[in-house]
Coordinates of C-alpha atoms and ligand atoms in Angstrom, one line a residue:
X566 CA 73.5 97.5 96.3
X567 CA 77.1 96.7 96.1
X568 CA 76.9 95.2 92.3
X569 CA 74.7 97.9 91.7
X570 CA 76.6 100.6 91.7
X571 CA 79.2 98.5 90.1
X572 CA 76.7 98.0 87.0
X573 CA 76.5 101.6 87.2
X574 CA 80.1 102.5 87.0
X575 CA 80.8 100.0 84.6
X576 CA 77.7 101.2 82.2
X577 CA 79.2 104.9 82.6
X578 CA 82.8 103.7 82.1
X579 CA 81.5 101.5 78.9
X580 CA 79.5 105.1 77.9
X581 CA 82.1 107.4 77.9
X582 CA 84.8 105.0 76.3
X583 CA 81.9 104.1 73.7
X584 CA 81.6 108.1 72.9
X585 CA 85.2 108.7 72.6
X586 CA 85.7 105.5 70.5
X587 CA 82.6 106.5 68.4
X588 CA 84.6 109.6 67.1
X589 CA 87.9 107.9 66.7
X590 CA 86.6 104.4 65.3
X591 CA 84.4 106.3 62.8
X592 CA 87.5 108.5 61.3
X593 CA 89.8 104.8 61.3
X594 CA 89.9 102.6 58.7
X595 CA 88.3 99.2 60.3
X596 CA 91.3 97.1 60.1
X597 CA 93.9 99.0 61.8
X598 CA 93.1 97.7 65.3
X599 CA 96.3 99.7 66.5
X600 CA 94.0 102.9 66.3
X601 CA 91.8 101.5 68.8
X602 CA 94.4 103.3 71.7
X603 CA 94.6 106.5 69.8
X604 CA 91.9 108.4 71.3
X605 CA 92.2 112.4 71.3
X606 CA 88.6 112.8 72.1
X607 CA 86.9 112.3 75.4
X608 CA 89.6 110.2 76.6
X609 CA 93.2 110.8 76.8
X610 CA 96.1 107.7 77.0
X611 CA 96.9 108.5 80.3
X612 CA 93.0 108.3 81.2
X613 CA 93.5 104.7 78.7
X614 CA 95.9 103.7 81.4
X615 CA 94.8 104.7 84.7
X616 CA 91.0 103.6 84.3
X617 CA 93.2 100.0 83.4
X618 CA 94.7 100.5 86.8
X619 CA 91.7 102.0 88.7
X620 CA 89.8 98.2 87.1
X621 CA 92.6 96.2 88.6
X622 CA 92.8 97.5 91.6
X623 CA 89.0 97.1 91.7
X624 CA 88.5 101.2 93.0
X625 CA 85.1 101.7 92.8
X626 CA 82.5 105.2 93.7
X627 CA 82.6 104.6 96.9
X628 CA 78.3 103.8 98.3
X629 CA 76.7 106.7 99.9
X630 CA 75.5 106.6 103.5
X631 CA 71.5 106.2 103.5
X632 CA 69.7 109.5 104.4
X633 CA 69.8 110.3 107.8
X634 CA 66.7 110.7 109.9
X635 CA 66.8 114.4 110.7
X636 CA 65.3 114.4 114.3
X637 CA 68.3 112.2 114.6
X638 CA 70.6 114.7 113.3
X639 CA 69.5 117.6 114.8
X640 CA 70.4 115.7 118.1
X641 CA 73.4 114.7 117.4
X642 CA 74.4 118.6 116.0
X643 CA 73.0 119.6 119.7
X644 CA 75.6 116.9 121.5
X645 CA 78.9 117.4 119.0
X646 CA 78.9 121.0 120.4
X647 CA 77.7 120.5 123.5
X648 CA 80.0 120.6 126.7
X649 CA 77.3 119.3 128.9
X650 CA 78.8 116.0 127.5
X651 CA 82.1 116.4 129.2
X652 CA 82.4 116.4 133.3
X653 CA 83.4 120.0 134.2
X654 CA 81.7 121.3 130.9
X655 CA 84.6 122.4 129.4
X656 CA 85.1 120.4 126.3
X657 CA 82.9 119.0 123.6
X658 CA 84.0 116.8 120.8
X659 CA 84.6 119.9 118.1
X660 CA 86.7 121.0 120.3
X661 CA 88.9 118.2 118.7
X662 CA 87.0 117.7 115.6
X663 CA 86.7 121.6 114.3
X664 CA 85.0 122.5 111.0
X665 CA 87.6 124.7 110.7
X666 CA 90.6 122.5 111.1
X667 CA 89.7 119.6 108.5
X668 CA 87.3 117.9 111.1
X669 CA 90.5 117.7 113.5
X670 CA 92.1 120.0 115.2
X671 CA 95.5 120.5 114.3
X672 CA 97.8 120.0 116.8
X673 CA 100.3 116.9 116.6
X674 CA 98.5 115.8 119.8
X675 CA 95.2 116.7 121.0
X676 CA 95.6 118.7 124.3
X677 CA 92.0 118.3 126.4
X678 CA 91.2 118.7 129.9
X679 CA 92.9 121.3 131.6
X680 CA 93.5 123.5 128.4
X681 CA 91.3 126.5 126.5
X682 CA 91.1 127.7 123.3
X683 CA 90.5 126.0 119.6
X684 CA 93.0 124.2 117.9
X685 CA 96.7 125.1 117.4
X686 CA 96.3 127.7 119.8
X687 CA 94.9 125.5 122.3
X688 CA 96.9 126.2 125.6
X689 CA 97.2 124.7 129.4
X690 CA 94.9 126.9 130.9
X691 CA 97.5 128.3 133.6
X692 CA 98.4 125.7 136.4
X693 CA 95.4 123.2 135.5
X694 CA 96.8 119.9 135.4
X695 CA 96.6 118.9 132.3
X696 CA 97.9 115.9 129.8
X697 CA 98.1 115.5 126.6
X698 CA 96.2 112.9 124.4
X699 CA 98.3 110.4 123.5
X700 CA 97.7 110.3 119.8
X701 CA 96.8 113.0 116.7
X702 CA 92.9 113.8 116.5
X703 CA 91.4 111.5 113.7
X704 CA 89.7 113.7 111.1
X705 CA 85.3 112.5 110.7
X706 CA 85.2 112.2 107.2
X707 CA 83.2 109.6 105.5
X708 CA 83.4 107.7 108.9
X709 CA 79.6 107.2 108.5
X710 CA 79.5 105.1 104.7
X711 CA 78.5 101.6 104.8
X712 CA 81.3 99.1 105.6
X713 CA 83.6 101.7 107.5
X714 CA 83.4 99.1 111.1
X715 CA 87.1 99.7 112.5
X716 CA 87.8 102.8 114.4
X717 CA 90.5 104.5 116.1
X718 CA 94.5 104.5 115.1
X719 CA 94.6 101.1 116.4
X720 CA 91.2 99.8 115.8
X721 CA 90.4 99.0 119.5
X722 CA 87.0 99.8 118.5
X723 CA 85.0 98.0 115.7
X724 CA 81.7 95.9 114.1
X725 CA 78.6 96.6 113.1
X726 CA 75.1 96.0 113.5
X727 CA 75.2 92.5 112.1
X728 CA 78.4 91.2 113.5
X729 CA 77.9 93.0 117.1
X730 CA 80.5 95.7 118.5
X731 CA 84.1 94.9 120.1
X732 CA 85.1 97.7 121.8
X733 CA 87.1 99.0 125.0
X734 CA 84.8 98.4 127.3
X735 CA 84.6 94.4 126.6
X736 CA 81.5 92.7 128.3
X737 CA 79.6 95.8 129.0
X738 CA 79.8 96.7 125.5
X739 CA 76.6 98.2 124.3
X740 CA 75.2 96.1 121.1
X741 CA 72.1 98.4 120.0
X742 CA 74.8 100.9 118.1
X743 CA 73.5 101.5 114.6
X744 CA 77.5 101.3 113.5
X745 CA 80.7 101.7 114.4
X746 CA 80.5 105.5 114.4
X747 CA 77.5 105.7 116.4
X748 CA 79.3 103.7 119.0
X749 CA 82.5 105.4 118.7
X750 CA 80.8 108.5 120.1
X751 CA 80.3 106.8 123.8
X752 CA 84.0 106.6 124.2
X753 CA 85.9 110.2 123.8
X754 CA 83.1 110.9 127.0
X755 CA 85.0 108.3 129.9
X756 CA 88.9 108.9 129.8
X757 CA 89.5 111.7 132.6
X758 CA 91.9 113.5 130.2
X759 CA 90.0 113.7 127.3
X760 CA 86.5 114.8 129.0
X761 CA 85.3 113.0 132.2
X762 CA 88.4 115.2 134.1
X763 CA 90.2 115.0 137.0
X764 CA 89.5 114.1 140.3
X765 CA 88.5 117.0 142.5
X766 CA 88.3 119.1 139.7
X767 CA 84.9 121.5 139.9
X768 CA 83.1 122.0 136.6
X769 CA 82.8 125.7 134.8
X770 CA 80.3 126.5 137.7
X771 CA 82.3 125.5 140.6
X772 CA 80.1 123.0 141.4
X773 CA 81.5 118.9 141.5
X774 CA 81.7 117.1 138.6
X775 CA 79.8 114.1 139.5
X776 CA 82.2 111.9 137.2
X777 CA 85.6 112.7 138.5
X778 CA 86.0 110.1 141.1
X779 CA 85.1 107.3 138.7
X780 CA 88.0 105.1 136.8
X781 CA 88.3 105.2 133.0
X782 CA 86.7 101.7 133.3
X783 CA 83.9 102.9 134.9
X784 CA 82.0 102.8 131.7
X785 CA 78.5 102.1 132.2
X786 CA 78.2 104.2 135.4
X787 CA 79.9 107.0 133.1
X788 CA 77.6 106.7 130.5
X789 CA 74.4 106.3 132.9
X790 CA 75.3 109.7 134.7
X791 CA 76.1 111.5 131.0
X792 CA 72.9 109.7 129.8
X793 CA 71.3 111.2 132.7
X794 CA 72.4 114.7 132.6
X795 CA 70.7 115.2 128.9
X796 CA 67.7 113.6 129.9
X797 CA 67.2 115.8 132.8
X798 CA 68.3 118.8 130.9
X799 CA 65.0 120.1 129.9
X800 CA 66.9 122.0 126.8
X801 CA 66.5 118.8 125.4
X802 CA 63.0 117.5 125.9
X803 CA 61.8 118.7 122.4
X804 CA 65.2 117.4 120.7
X805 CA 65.1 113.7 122.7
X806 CA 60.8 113.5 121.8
X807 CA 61.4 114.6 117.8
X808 CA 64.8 112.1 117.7
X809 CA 62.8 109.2 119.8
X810 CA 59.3 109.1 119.0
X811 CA 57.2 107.1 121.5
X812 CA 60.2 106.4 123.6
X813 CA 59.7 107.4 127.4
X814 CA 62.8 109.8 127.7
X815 CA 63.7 107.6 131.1
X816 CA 64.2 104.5 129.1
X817 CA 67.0 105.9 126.7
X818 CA 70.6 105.0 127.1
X819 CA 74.2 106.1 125.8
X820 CA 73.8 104.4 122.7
X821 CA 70.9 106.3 121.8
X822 CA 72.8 109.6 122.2
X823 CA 75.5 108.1 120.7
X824 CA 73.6 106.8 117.4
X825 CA 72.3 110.8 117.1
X826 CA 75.8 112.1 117.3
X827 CA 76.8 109.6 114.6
X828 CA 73.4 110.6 112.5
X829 CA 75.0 114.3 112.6
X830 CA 78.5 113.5 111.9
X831 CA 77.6 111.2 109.2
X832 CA 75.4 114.3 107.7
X833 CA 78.1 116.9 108.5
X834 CA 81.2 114.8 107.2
X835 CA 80.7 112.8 104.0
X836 CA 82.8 114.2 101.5
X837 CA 82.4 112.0 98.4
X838 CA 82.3 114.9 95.3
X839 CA 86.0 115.2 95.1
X840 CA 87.3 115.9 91.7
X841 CA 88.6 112.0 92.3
X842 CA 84.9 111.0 93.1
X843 CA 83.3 112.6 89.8
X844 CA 86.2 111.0 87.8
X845 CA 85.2 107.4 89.3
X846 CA 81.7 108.4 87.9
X847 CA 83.1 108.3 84.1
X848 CA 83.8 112.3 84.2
X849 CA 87.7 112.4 82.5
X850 CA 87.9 116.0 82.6
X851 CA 87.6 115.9 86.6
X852 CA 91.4 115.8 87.2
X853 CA 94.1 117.6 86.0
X854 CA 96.9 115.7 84.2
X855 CA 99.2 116.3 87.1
X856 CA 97.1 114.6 89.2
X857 CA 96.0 111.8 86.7
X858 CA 100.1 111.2 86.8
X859 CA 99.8 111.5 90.6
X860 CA 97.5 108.5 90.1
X861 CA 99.1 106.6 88.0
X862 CA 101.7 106.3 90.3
X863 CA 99.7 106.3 93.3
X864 CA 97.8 103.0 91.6
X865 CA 101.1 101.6 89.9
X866 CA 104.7 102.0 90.7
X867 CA 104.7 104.0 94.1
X868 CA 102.7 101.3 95.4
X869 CA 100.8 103.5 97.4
X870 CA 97.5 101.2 96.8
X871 CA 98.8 98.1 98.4
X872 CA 97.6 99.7 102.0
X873 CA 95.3 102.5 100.5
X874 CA 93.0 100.7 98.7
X875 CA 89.6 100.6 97.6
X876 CA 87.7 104.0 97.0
X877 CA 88.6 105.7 100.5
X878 CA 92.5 104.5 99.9
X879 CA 92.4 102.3 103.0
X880 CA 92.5 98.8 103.3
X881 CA 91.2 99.1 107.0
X882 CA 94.1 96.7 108.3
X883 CA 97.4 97.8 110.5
X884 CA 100.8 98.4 109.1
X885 CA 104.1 99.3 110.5
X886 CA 105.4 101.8 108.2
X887 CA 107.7 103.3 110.9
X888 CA 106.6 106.6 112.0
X889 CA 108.5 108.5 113.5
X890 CA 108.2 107.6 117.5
X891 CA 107.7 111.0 119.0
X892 CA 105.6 112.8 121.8
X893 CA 104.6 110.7 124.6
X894 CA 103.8 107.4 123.3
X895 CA 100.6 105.9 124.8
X896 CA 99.8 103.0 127.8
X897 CA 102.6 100.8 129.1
X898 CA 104.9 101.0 126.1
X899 CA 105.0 105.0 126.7
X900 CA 107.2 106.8 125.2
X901 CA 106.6 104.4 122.7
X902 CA 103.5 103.6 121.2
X903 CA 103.1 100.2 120.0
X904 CA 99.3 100.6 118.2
X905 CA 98.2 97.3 116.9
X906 CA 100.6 95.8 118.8
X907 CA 99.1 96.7 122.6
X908 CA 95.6 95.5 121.6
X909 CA 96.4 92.0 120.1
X910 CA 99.8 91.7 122.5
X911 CA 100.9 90.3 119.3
X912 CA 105.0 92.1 119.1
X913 CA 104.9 91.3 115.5
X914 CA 101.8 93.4 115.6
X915 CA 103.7 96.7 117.1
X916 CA 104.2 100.3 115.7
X917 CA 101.1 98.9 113.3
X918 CA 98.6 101.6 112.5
X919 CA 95.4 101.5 110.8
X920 CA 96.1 102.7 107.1
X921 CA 94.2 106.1 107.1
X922 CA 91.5 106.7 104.4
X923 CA 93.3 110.1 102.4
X924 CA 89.9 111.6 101.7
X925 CA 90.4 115.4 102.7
X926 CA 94.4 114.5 103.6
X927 CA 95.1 118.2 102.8
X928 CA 92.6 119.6 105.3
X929 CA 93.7 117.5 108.2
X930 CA 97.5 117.7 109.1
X931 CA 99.7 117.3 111.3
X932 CA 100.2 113.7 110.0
X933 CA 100.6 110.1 111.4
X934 CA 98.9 108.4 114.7
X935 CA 101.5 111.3 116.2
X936 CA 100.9 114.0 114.2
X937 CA 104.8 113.1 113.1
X938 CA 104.6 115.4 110.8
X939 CA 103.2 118.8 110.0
X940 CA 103.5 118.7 106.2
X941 CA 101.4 116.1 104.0
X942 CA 104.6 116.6 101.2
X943 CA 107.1 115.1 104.5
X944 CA 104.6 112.6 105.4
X945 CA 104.6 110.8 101.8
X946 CA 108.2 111.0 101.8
X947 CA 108.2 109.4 104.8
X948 CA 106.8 106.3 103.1
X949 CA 109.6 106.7 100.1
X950 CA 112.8 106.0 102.3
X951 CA 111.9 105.6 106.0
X952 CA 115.4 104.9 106.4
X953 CA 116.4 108.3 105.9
X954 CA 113.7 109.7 107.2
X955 CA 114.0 108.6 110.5
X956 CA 117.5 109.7 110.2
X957 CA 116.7 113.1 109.2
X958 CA 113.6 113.7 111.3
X959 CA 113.0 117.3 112.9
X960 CA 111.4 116.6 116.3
X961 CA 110.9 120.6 116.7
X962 CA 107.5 120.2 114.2
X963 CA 105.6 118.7 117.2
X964 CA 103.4 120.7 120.0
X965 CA 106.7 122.7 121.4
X966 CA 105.9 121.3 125.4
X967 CA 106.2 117.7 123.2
X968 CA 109.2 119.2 121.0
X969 CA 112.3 117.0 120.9
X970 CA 110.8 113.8 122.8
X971 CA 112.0 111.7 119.7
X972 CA 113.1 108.0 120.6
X973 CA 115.7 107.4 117.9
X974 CA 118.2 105.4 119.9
X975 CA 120.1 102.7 117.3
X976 CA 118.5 100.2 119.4
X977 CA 115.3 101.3 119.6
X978 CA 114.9 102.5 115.6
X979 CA 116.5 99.0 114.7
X980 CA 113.8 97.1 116.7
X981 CA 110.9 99.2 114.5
X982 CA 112.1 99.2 111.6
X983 CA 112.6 95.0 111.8
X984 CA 108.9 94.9 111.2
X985 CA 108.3 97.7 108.8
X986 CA 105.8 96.4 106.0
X987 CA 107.4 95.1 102.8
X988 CA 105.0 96.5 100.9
X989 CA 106.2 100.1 101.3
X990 CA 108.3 99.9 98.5
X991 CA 108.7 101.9 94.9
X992 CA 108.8 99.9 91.5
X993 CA 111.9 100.9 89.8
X994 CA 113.9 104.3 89.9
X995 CA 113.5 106.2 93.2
X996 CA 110.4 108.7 92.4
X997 CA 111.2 112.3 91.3
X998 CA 111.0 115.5 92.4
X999 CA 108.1 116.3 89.7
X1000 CA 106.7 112.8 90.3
X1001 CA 106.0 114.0 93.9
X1002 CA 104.6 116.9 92.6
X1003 CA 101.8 114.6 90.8
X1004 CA 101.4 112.6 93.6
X1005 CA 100.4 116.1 95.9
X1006 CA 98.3 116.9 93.1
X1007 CA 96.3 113.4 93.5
X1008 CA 96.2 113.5 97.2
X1009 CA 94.5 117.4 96.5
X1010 CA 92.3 115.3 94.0
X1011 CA 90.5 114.1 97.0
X1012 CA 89.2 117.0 98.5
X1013 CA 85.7 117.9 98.2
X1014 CA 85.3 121.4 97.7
X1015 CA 82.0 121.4 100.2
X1016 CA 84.3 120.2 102.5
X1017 CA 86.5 123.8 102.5
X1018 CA 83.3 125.6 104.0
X1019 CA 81.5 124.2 106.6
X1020 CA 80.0 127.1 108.7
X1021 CA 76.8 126.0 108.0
X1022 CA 77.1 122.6 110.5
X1023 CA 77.6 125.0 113.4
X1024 CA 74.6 125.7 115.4
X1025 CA 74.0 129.1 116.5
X1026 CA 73.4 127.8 120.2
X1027 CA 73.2 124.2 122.2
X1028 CA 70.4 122.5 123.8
X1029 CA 71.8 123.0 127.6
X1030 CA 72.3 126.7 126.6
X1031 CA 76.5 126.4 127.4
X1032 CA 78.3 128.7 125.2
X1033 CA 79.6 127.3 122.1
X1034 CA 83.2 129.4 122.5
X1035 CA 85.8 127.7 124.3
Ligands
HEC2330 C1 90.4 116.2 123.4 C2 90.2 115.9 122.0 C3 89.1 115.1 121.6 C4 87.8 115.2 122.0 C5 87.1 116.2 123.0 C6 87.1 114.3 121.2 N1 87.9 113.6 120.3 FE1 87.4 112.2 118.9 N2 89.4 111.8 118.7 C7 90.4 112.4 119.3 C8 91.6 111.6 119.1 C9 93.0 112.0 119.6 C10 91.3 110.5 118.3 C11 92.2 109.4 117.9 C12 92.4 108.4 119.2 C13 93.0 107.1 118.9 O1 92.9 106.6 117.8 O2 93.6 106.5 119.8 C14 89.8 110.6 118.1 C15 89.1 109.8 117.3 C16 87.8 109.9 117.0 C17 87.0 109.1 116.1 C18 87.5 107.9 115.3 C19 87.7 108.2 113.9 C20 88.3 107.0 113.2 O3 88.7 107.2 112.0 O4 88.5 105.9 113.8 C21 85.7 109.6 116.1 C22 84.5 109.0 115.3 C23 85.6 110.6 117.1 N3 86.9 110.9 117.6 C24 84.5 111.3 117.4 C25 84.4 112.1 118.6 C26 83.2 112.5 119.2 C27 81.8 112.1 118.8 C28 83.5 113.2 120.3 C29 82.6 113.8 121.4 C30 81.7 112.9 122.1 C31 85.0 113.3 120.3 N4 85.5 112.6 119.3 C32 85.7 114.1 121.2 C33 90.3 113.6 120.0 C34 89.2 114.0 120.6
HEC2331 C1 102.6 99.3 103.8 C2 101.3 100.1 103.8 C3 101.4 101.5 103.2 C4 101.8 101.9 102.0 C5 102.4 101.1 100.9 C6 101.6 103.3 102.0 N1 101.1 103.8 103.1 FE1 100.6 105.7 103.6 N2 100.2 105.1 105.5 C7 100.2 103.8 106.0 C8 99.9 103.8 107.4 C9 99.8 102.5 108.3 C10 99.9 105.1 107.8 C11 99.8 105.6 109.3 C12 101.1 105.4 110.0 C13 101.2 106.0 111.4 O1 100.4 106.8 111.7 O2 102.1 105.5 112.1 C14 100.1 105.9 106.6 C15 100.0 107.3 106.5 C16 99.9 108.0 105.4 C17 99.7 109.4 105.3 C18 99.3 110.3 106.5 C19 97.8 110.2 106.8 C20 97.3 110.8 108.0 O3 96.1 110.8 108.2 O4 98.1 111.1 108.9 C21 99.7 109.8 104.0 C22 99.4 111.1 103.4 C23 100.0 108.6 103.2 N3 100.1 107.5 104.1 C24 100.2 108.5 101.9 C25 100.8 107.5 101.2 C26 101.2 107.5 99.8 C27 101.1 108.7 98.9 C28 101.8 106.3 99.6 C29 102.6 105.8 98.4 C30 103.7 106.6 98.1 C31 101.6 105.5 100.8 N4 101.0 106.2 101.7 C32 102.0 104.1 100.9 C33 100.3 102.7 105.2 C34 100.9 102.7 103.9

């Protein structure tokens, strides 16, 4: 399939090259071979250029998910919204992963059990206890194409169907996932901040939550009793018998519900008809100049392709590219969070993050496994002199209870930024202020426009019959 497509986009490339050149070559007398690279047809020299560097780099159309099976999606929709899925039926995964908010939710931290209300407005709901999520809310986009296996800021979470899943929950790992995304969707369920929720906490109904006593490592007895709850909800006999044909409803497990929720979020989130996308198919006139400039240097002297690579601009691996360490840090290391670092126990490994793909980057701040920053303009500066970015860093753009938690002691910022990645460097002269501008207008390049509008993924009522609003 792979060299397919490749065929493909090299037969359109070779097409739309061969019209241009058709109109020049023909007006050319034959043995001036310099005329060959004055096109002023279809194809432009900066188009000459950045194709060149799009080739090298080997960025291809990135391949389409296969059709989903709609039973399956339909599901999935049900469970997304659904707050039967969390213990106290407060919380469902939108509430994190809004339509509205880029597929995220827009805080620089999520904030989950023990708060109301949708995105940045999202408040402790008055004394509840309540913690914060130790990292920014990933966005869903294009989670679901073939070869995307490594999930989470830190990839504690990845495979495939082939290869078999690693995840958090080691040994009891469930192996029948259909891919990474379908298993990711058993996890957000078992943390007690995120949705299991506290002990002794009673659900909307004031009745106990049957989950809060367990540990977060309680995952297959989590899972059972979730599992277990949608089965015996008869909201969704018709969904489970349309989704699972033949299957006795009894005999179905978490990974079933979660390969339905990553059916829907695959439907519901792959955004691949950016302007970016249709000029990968061989359409030039798909980007503006500005952003064909923003390209250029995206692909060539801003070196922004040496961790975003490949058609999603993500190489999938973990770089330290020194973040600003703010908020509340996660696991041992907190107020630090050392990402890579805490799942290999590798130090040369800390304050590594997963390279995020940039499909949709405008849609989705705040920015960085933090939510660092709010802007996406401060976030690629970031990258273009850490130094100086760490030394000029406002900690007031975080959630305002998180405001201010900033660990920039000498000591400490010397120790992160001994490992920052060498490759976060920029060929030549520092870039300008109109340079930056190009590279904004790139990194706008990759939003598909269906992705601006997506009331129509939003059911008009759930399965359990809980209310959608928060
Ligand atoms: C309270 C907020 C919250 C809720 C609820 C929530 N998520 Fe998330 N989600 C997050 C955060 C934060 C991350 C990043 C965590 C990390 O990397 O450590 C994340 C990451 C993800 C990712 C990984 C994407 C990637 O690029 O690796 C997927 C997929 C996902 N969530 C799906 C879901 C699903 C499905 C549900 C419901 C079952 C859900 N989430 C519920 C906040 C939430
Ligand atoms: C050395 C590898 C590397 C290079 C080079 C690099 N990045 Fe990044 N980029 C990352 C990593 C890793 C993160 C996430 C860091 C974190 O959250 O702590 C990131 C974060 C980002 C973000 C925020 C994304 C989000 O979802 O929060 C943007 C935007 C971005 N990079 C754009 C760029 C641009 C533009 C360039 C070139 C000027 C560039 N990057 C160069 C590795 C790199």
């Amino acid at each position: 399939m792979a060299s397919k497509t490749k065929k493909l986009g090299l037969v359109s490339l070779a097409l739309c090259i061969g019209l241009s050149l058709n109109i020049n070559v023909n007006a050319a007398t034959p043995h001036k071979k310099s005329n060959f690279f004055r096109y002023n047809g279809g194809i432009s020299k900066t188009d000459i250029l950045l194709r060149k560097k799009l080739r090298f780099h080997d960025v291809k159309s990135v391949e389409k998910p296969a059709p989903q099976d709609p039973a399956m999606v339909e599901l999935g929709q049900s469970l997304f919204f659904d707050k039967e899925l969390s213990g106290r039926r407060n919380i469902d995964c939108e509430t994190c992963h809004s339509p509205f908010l880029g597929s995220a939710d827009g805080q620089s931290q999520s904030r989950a059990q023990g708060a109301i209300g949708l995105g940045p407005s999202r408040r402790q709901n008055g004394d509840e206890r309540f913690d914060f999520l130790p990292r920014n809310a990933l966005s869903l986009w294009n989670r679901g194409v073939p070869g995307w296996d490594v999930m989470f800021w830190d990839g504690r979470l990845s495979g495939n169907a082939q290869e078999g899943f690693i995840s958090p929950a080691g040994d009891d790992t469930p192996q029948n996932f259909t891919n990474a995304l379908g298993a990711f969707s058993a996890f957000p369920i078992t943390p007690d901040e995120e949705m299991r929720g506290f002990p002794g906490q009673l659900d909307v109904f004031g009745q106990p939550n049957e989950l809060g006593d367990l540990t977060d490592e309680d995952f297959v007895e989590i899972w059972d009793l979730i599992t277990a709850r949608i089965v015996n909800n008869e909201g969704y006999d018709e969904l489970l018998d349309a989704a699972f044909p033949g299957v006795e409803q009894k005999d179905l497990d978490i990974a079933d519900l979660s390969n339905a929720m990553g059916a829907f979020m695959t439907e519901a989130f792959t955004a691949l008809d950016s302007p970016f996308d249709r000029y990968l198919a061989g359409d030039n006139s798909a980007m503006s100049d500005s952003a064909k400039r923003g390209a250029l240097l995206f692909y060539g002297r801003a070196n922004c392709a040496a961790c975003h690579s490949g058609g999603l601009q993500t190489d999938f691996e973990f770089h330290n590219i020194a973040a600003p360490q703010v908020g509340t840090g996660r696991g041992d290391a907190a107020p630090l969070d050392l990402g890579r670092g805490a799942i290999t126990g590798n130090p040369s490994e800390n304050f590594q993050f997963r390279t995020p793909s940039l499909r949709n980057i405008e849609l989705e701040g705040p920015y960085m496994h933090n939510g660092a920053f709010d802007e996406l303009e401060d976030a690629i500066r970031h990258h273009l002199d850490p130094f100086t970015s760490l030394a000029t860093y406002d900690a007031s753009q975080i959630e305002f209870e998180l405001a201010g938690i900033f660990q920039n002691d000498p000591q400490t910022l010397e120790t992160i930024l001994s490992t920052l990645d060498p490759e976060l460097v920029v060929y030549g002269r520092p870039l300008n202020d109109n340079e930056i501008k190009d590279l904004m207008s790139f990194m706008s390049a990759l939003t598909d426009p269906a992705s601006l509008n997506l009331f129509e993924i939003i059911p008009t009522s759930v399965a359990s019959g809980l209310p959608l609003a928060d």
